[in-house]
PDB file of C-alpha atoms in Angstrom:
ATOM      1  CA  UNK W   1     226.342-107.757 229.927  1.00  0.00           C
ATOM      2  CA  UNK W   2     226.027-104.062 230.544  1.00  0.00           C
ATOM      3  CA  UNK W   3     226.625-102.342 227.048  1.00  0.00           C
ATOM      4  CA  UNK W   4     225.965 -98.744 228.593  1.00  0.00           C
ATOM      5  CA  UNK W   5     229.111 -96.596 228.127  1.00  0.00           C
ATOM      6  CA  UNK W   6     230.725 -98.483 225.763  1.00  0.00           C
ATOM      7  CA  UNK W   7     232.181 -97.342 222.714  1.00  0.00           C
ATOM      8  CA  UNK W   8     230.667 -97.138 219.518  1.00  0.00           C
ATOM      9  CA  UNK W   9     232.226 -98.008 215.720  1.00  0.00           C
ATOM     10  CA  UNK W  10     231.062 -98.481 212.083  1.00  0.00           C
ATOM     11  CA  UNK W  11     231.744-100.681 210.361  1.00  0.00           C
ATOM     12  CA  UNK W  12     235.141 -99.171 208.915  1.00  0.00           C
ATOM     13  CA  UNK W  13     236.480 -98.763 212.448  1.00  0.00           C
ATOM     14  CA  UNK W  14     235.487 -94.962 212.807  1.00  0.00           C
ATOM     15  CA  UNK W  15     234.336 -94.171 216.057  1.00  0.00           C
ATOM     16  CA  UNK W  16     230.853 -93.392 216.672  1.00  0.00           C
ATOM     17  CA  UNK W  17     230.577 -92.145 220.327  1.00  0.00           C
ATOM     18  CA  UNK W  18     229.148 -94.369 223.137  1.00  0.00           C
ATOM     19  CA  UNK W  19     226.094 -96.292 224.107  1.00  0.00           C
ATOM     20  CA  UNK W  20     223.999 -94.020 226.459  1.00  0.00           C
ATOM     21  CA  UNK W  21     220.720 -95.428 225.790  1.00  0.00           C
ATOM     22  CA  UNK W  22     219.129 -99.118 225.552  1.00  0.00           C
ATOM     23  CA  UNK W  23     215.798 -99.678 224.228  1.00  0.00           C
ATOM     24  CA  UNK W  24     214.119-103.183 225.033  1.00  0.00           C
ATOM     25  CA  UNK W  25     211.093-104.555 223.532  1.00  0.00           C
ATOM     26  CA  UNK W  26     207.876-104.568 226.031  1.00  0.00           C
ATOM     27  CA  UNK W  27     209.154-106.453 229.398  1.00  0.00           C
ATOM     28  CA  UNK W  28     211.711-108.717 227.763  1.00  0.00           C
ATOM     29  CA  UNK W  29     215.368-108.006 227.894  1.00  0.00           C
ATOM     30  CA  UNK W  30     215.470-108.449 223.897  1.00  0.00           C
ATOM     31  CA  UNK W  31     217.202-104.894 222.585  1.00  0.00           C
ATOM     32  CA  UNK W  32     215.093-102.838 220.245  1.00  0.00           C
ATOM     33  CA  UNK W  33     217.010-100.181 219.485  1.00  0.00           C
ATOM     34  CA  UNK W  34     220.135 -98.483 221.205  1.00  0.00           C
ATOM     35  CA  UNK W  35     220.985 -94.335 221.829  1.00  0.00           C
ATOM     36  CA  UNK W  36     224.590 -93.015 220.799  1.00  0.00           C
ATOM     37  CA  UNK W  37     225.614 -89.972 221.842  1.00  0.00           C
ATOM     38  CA  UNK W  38     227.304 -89.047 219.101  1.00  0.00           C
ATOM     39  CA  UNK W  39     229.724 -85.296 218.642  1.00  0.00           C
ATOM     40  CA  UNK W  40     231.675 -83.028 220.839  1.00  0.00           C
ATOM     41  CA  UNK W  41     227.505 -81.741 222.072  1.00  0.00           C
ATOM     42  CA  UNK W  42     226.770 -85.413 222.508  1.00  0.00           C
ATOM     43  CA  UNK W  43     223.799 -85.317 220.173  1.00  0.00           C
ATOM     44  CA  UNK W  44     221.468 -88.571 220.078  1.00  0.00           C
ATOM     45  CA  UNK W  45     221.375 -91.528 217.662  1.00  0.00           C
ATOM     46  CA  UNK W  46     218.594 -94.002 218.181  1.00  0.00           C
ATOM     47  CA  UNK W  47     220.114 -96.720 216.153  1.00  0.00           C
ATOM     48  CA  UNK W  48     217.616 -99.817 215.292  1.00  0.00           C
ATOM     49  CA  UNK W  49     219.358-102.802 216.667  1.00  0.00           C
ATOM     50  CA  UNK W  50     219.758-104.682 213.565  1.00  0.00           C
ATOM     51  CA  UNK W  51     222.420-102.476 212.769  1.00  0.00           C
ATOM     52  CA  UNK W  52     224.969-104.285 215.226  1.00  0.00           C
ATOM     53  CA  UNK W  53     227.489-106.584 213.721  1.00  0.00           C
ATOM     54  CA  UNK W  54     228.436-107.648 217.272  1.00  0.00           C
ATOM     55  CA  UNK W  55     229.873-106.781 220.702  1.00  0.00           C
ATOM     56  CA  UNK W  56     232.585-107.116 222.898  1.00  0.00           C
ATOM     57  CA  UNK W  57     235.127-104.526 224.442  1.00  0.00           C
ATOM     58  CA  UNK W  58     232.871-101.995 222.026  1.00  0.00           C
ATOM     59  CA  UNK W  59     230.154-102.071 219.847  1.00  0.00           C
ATOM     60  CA  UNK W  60     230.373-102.656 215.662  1.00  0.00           C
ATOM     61  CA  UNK W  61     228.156-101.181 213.396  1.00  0.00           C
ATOM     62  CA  UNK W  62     227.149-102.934 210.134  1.00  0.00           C
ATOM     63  CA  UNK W  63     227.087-100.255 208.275  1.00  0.00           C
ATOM     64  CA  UNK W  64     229.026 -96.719 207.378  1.00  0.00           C
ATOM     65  CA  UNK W  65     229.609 -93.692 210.212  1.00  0.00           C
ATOM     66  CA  UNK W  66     227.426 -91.584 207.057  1.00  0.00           C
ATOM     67  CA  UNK W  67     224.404 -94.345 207.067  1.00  0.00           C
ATOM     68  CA  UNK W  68     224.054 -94.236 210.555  1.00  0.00           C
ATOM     69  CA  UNK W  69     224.042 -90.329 210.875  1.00  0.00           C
ATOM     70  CA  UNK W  70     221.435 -90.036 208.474  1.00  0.00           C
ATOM     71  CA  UNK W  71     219.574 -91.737 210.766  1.00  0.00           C
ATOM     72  CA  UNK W  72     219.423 -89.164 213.056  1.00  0.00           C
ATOM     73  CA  UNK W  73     217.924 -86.455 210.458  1.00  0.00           C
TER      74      UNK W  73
END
């Protein structure tokens, strides 16, 4: 599954912007973390992967838009 590109929402539904990055651990093809470009300057998230919910069509947070940005700081 290729999650690059696809769309990015907390856990209330509020979109987040879209996967552009995908960090794996060493040379498996377990995911580590992932990188939203988030905004209208498409600043970077690096979001720990534990923070997924799940995926599908896009990707679900498990936790607020506001958690997740103060991630980034």
């Amino acid at each position: 599954l290729e999650i690059r590109g696809l769309r990015v929402f907390d856990r209330d539904g509020k979109d987040m912007g879209f996967i552009s990055d995908v960090e794996l651990i060493g040379n498996t093809n377990k995911i580590s973390a992932l990188g939203i470009k988030h905004g209208f300057f498409g600043k970077k998230i690096i979001v720990p992967y534990g923070y997924v919910d799940r995926v599908g069509d896009g990707v679900i947070l498990n936790a607020s838009k506001n958690e997740i940005l103060s991630l980034g700081k």
